[in-house]
Tab-separated table of C-alpha atoms in Angstrom:
chain	number	residue	atom	x	y	z
R	1	MET	CA	69.987	107.318	88.571
R	2	THR	CA	67.660	104.846	87.401
R	3	PHE	CA	66.813	101.782	89.847
R	4	GLU	CA	69.199	99.968	87.828
R	5	GLN	CA	72.228	101.801	88.281
R	6	ILE	CA	71.471	102.127	91.837
R	7	MET	CA	71.250	98.637	92.198
R	8	PHE	CA	74.509	97.874	90.498
R	9	TYR	CA	76.508	100.939	92.078
R	10	VAL	CA	75.201	99.161	95.931
R	11	LEU	CA	75.781	95.852	94.976
R	12	ALA	CA	79.719	95.933	93.881
R	13	ALA	CA	80.279	98.394	96.655
R	14	ALA	CA	78.680	95.284	98.550
R	15	ALA	CA	80.973	92.957	96.231
R	16	VAL	CA	84.414	95.221	96.854
R	17	GLY	CA	83.904	95.109	100.935
R	18	SER	CA	82.945	91.383	101.164
R	19	ALA	CA	86.219	90.218	99.047
R	20	LEU	CA	87.981	92.305	100.950
R	21	MET	CA	86.859	90.995	103.928
R	22	VAL	CA	87.083	87.296	102.524
R	23	VAL	CA	90.943	88.262	102.355
R	24	LEU	CA	91.260	90.268	105.358
R	25	GLN	CA	89.837	88.504	107.779
R	26	ARG	CA	91.477	85.876	110.452
R	27	ASN	CA	88.535	83.465	111.025
R	28	PRO	CA	87.703	81.448	108.256
R	29	ILE	CA	84.241	80.649	109.274
R	30	ILE	CA	84.373	84.496	108.988
R	31	SER	CA	85.696	84.691	105.436
R	32	ALA	CA	83.161	81.665	104.361
R	33	LEU	CA	80.122	83.685	105.467
R	34	TYR	CA	81.704	86.480	103.535
R	35	LEU	CA	82.023	84.826	100.788
R	36	ILE	CA	78.674	83.599	100.650
R	37	LEU	CA	77.860	87.778	100.761
R	38	ASN	CA	79.854	88.068	97.811
R	39	PHE	CA	78.262	85.593	95.765
R	40	PHE	CA	74.759	86.925	96.147
R	41	CYS	CA	75.732	90.029	95.268
R	42	LEU	CA	77.087	88.944	92.086
R	43	ALA	CA	73.885	86.902	91.751
R	44	GLY	CA	71.865	90.446	91.504
R	45	ILE	CA	75.151	91.937	89.311
R	46	TYR	CA	74.121	89.462	86.864
R	47	LEU	CA	70.519	90.096	86.918
R	48	THR	CA	71.537	93.945	85.813
R	49	LEU	CA	73.254	92.651	83.105
R	50	HIS	CA	69.796	90.532	82.437
R	51	ALA	CA	71.603	87.293	82.551
R	52	GLN	CA	68.759	85.142	85.334
R	53	PHE	CA	69.598	81.784	84.509
R	54	ILE	CA	73.413	82.386	85.210
R	55	ALA	CA	72.254	84.652	88.273
R	56	ILE	CA	69.684	81.755	89.699
R	57	ILE	CA	72.735	78.950	88.870
R	58	GLN	CA	75.401	81.459	90.692
R	59	ILE	CA	72.748	80.968	94.453
R	60	LEU	CA	72.030	77.231	93.485
R	61	VAL	CA	75.843	75.993	92.901
R	62	TYR	CA	77.902	78.703	94.095
R	63	ALA	CA	76.154	80.230	97.211
R	64	GLY	CA	74.720	76.897	98.259
R	65	ALA	CA	76.926	73.900	96.841
R	66	ILE	CA	80.156	74.845	97.002
R	67	MET	CA	80.021	76.894	100.490
R	68	VAL	CA	78.014	74.151	102.487
R	69	LEU	CA	80.644	72.331	101.101
R	70	PHE	CA	83.734	74.366	102.324
R	71	VAL	CA	81.770	76.040	105.683
R	72	PHE	CA	81.347	71.409	106.222
R	73	VAL	CA	85.624	71.754	106.062
R	74	ILE	CA	86.168	73.936	107.725
R	75	MET	CA	83.601	72.657	111.196
R	76	LEU	CA	84.935	69.326	110.197
R	77	LEU	CA	88.226	70.420	110.496
R	78	ASN	CA	87.405	72.708	113.735
R	79	LEU	CA	89.648	75.546	111.926
R	80	GLY	CA	87.828	78.581	114.790
R	81	ASP	CA	89.919	81.207	116.555
R	82	ALA	CA	92.362	78.553	117.834
R	83	GLN	CA	94.008	77.731	114.097
R	84	ALA	CA	93.945	81.347	113.425
R	85	LEU	CA	97.451	81.419	111.816
R	86	LYS	CA	99.655	84.073	112.300
R	87	ALA	CA	100.145	86.319	109.487
R	88	LYS	CA	104.031	87.813	109.532
R	89	LEU	CA	103.969	91.209	106.711
R	90	THR	CA	107.622	89.505	105.276
R	91	TRP	CA	109.095	91.378	102.537
R	92	GLN	CA	107.308	88.185	100.325
R	93	ARG	CA	104.259	89.153	100.701
R	94	MET	CA	104.934	92.837	100.432
R	95	LEU	CA	106.631	91.980	96.878
R	96	ALA	CA	103.169	90.220	96.273
R	97	VAL	CA	100.935	92.973	97.723
R	98	VAL	CA	102.704	95.102	94.892
R	99	LEU	CA	102.753	92.815	91.948
R	100	VAL	CA	99.432	92.198	92.177
R	101	PHE	CA	98.674	96.022	91.847
R	102	GLY	CA	100.643	96.339	89.104
R	103	LEU	CA	99.016	93.067	87.970
R	104	LEU	CA	95.909	95.567	88.163
R	105	MET	CA	97.237	98.451	87.193
R	106	GLU	CA	97.805	95.913	83.264
R	107	ILE	CA	94.298	95.020	83.924
R	108	VAL	CA	92.651	98.774	84.153
R	109	TYR	CA	95.000	100.431	81.454
R	110	LEU	CA	93.062	97.163	79.029
R	111	PHE	CA	89.758	97.127	79.848
R	112	THR	CA	89.605	101.468	79.946
R	113	MET	CA	90.394	101.067	75.607
R	114	PRO	CA	87.588	102.646	73.552
R	115	GLU	CA	86.552	98.793	72.346
R	116	ALA	CA	85.443	98.292	76.411
R	117	THR	CA	83.686	101.958	77.076
R	118	THR	CA	81.416	102.512	74.056
R	119	ALA	CA	79.893	99.456	74.274
R	120	VAL	CA	76.138	99.582	74.324
R	121	LEU	CA	73.719	97.347	76.123
R	122	ASP	CA	71.131	95.757	73.786
R	123	VAL	CA	68.332	95.394	76.310
R	124	ASP	CA	66.158	92.806	74.602
R	125	ARG	CA	68.988	90.871	73.087
R	126	SER	CA	70.546	91.052	76.436
R	127	ILE	CA	66.858	89.783	78.127
R	128	ARG	CA	66.090	87.140	75.168
R	129	ILE	CA	70.013	85.894	75.172
R	130	GLY	CA	70.082	85.627	78.896
R	131	GLU	CA	67.263	82.977	78.936
R	132	VAL	CA	67.358	78.881	80.034
R	133	GLU	CA	65.657	78.305	76.815
R	134	HIS	CA	68.237	80.437	74.990
R	135	ILE	CA	71.362	78.714	76.814
R	136	GLY	CA	69.972	75.119	76.969
R	137	THR	CA	68.923	75.102	72.812
R	138	GLN	CA	72.969	76.463	72.935
R	139	LEU	CA	73.985	74.003	75.156
R	140	PHE	CA	72.359	70.751	73.836
R	141	THR	CA	73.533	71.547	70.440
R	142	LYS	CA	76.615	73.641	69.473
R	143	PHE	CA	78.499	72.659	72.769
R	144	LEU	CA	77.135	69.075	73.523
R	145	PHE	CA	80.762	67.934	73.523
R	146	PRO	CA	82.037	70.039	75.625
R	147	PHE	CA	78.922	69.401	77.659
R	148	GLU	CA	79.301	65.806	77.854
R	149	ILE	CA	83.118	66.169	78.828
R	150	THR	CA	81.601	67.774	82.089
R	151	SER	CA	80.392	64.575	83.083
R	152	VAL	CA	83.388	62.879	82.457
R	153	LEU	CA	84.495	65.415	85.396
R	154	LEU	CA	82.506	65.993	87.390
R	155	THR	CA	82.884	61.612	87.758
R	156	ALA	CA	86.255	62.072	87.820
R	157	ALA	CA	86.498	64.648	90.778
R	158	ILE	CA	83.838	62.726	92.994
R	159	VAL	CA	85.906	59.905	92.352
R	160	GLY	CA	89.408	61.812	93.577
R	161	ALA	CA	87.742	63.270	96.341
R	162	ILE	CA	86.387	60.202	98.319
R	163	PHE	CA	89.833	58.563	97.225
R	164	LEU	CA	92.147	61.175	98.608
R	165	ALA	CA	89.533	61.643	101.916
R	166	LYS	CA	90.160	57.633	102.833
R	167	LYS	CA	91.016	57.094	106.320
R	168	LYS	CA	93.661	54.557	105.100
R	169	LEU	CA	95.790	56.590	102.242
R	170	ASP	CA	98.710	53.601	100.811
O	1	MET	CA	71.963	102.807	81.354
O	2	ILE	CA	76.004	101.109	83.429
O	3	PRO	CA	78.884	101.136	80.431
O	4	MET	CA	80.126	97.913	80.250
O	5	ASN	CA	84.311	99.391	81.375
O	6	HIS	CA	82.530	99.511	85.140
O	7	TYR	CA	81.285	95.855	84.996
O	8	LEU	CA	85.353	95.124	83.876
O	9	LEU	CA	87.044	97.271	86.180
O	10	LEU	CA	84.707	95.449	89.147
O	11	SER	CA	85.653	92.425	88.116
O	12	ALA	CA	89.111	93.588	87.828
O	13	VAL	CA	89.549	94.720	91.270
O	14	MET	CA	88.005	91.398	92.392
O	15	PHE	CA	90.299	89.166	90.824
O	16	ILE	CA	93.183	91.322	91.803
O	17	ILE	CA	92.028	91.012	95.670
O	18	GLY	CA	91.670	87.058	95.016
O	19	ALA	CA	94.693	87.359	93.714
O	20	ALA	CA	96.435	88.901	97.061
O	21	GLY	CA	94.280	86.788	99.061
O	22	VAL	CA	95.621	83.127	97.298
O	23	MET	CA	99.450	85.112	97.768
O	24	THR	CA	99.692	86.523	100.795
O	25	ARG	CA	97.389	84.090	103.169
O	26	ARG	CA	98.854	81.126	104.299
O	27	ASN	CA	95.698	79.502	105.665
O	28	ALA	CA	95.010	76.574	102.719
O	29	ILE	CA	91.244	76.987	103.489
O	30	ILE	CA	91.110	81.001	102.636
O	31	VAL	CA	93.872	80.549	100.017
O	32	PHE	CA	90.927	78.370	98.359
O	33	MET	CA	88.311	80.814	99.117
O	34	SER	CA	89.939	83.166	97.578
O	35	ILE	CA	90.515	80.778	94.363
O	36	GLU	CA	86.737	80.882	93.937
O	37	LEU	CA	86.964	84.544	94.387
O	38	MET	CA	89.215	84.969	91.154
O	39	LEU	CA	86.872	82.436	89.101
O	40	ASN	CA	83.876	84.351	90.334
O	41	SER	CA	85.728	87.762	88.948
O	42	VAL	CA	85.824	85.609	85.754
O	43	ASN	CA	82.633	84.762	84.908
O	44	LEU	CA	81.469	88.256	85.996
O	45	THR	CA	83.640	89.631	82.931
O	46	LEU	CA	82.392	86.437	80.677
O	47	VAL	CA	78.482	87.539	81.621
O	48	ALA	CA	79.507	91.648	80.772
O	49	TYR	CA	80.973	90.489	77.206
O	50	SER	CA	78.176	87.839	76.280
O	51	ALA	CA	75.353	90.572	77.427
O	52	PHE	CA	77.088	93.185	75.954
O	53	LEU	CA	78.531	91.790	72.190
O	54	GLY	CA	74.996	89.793	72.332
O	55	ASP	CA	76.050	86.335	72.293
O	56	VAL	CA	75.182	83.872	73.941
O	57	THR	CA	78.752	81.751	74.580
O	58	GLY	CA	79.995	83.923	77.322
O	59	GLN	CA	77.069	82.479	79.595
O	60	VAL	CA	77.514	78.796	78.850
O	61	LEU	CA	81.369	79.325	79.508
O	62	VAL	CA	80.637	80.296	82.967
O	63	PHE	CA	78.237	77.321	83.152
O	64	PHE	CA	81.371	75.189	82.520
O	65	VAL	CA	83.272	77.090	84.639
O	66	MET	CA	81.169	76.586	87.075
O	67	ALA	CA	81.040	72.771	87.303
O	68	VAL	CA	84.961	72.950	86.666
O	69	ALA	CA	84.772	75.040	90.088
O	70	ALA	CA	82.809	72.208	92.044
O	71	SER	CA	84.887	69.933	91.013
O	72	GLU	CA	87.732	71.904	92.229
O	73	ALA	CA	86.217	72.925	95.382
O	74	ALA	CA	85.438	68.887	95.849
O	75	VAL	CA	88.830	67.447	94.986
O	76	GLY	CA	90.585	70.349	96.822
O	77	LEU	CA	89.042	70.419	100.021
O	78	ALA	CA	89.796	66.113	99.840
O	79	ILE	CA	93.200	67.042	99.828
O	80	ILE	CA	93.039	70.170	102.913
O	81	ILE	CA	91.324	66.662	104.887
O	82	ALA	CA	94.372	64.168	103.816
O	83	LEU	CA	96.996	66.724	104.715
O	84	PHE	CA	95.052	67.668	107.850
O	85	ARG	CA	94.989	63.768	108.441
O	86	ARG	CA	98.460	63.605	108.478
O	87	LYS	CA	100.288	66.943	109.638
O	88	GLN	CA	97.265	68.460	111.991
O	89	THR	CA	97.974	71.714	110.206
O	90	VAL	CA	96.667	73.964	107.285
O	91	ASN	CA	99.727	76.524	107.380
O	92	LEU	CA	100.966	75.916	103.603
O	93	ASP	CA	103.899	77.236	104.772
O	94	GLU	CA	104.857	74.042	107.177
O	95	ILE	CA	103.543	72.014	103.495
O	96	ASN	CA	106.533	71.619	102.089
O	97	LEU	CA	107.480	68.178	101.272
O	98	LEU	CA	107.500	68.989	97.577
O	99	LYS	CA	109.125	72.060	98.067
O	100	TRP	CA	113.057	72.307	96.832
């Protein structure tokens, strides 16, 4: 086993474990902290795919910005242990788990088809693709219009968030 | 060398955990975090395909997914704050104004 393989399997196990803890924890603050751990594991997995830019953005944007927002809102609403909601195991939830398991089987079937299992990683090429220079060139030439639309989306989101969180909502 | 389907299976498992969280949890904030989990698993699929197929489009798409996730988190958390101010709860079973 090479170092890369050991790193991938350890990080994958940690990612699945922390994802499970996000869903199973009763206290939202602990859930949020496990989600941050999950994001760091994913950043490491992106590094095994030679996607350096995405790995850094993952930590900056997800673990840095989005999760701070989540933790801030949980603290603001004071959703500690007192607010831990009783989760009854009704038949609907059992059905949901069964259906989700069926979906997993379908996806596993799809992903174990020969096209997915025989692909080989061209290391030199993937290192070149993951560089910020290559992604930036594509972003400002081929994907310029979606990139500009993203700025409109972010502006709309800021305006919407301020409007929704205002004290008086007429 | 790690085969590509291991990346894909990892993302499938994470997506399923997120979907189960959305359907079974009643705390609006945890439902939101499960949605982030699903978005992240899709990102992993995109990056894996991008690296293995030698095409940068997947990583550019991940960039856009992150922008959408950021705006989604901002608007969604604002909605949760507005709901909490009105009903003093984040339990999705008690927020049923638009049900039926």
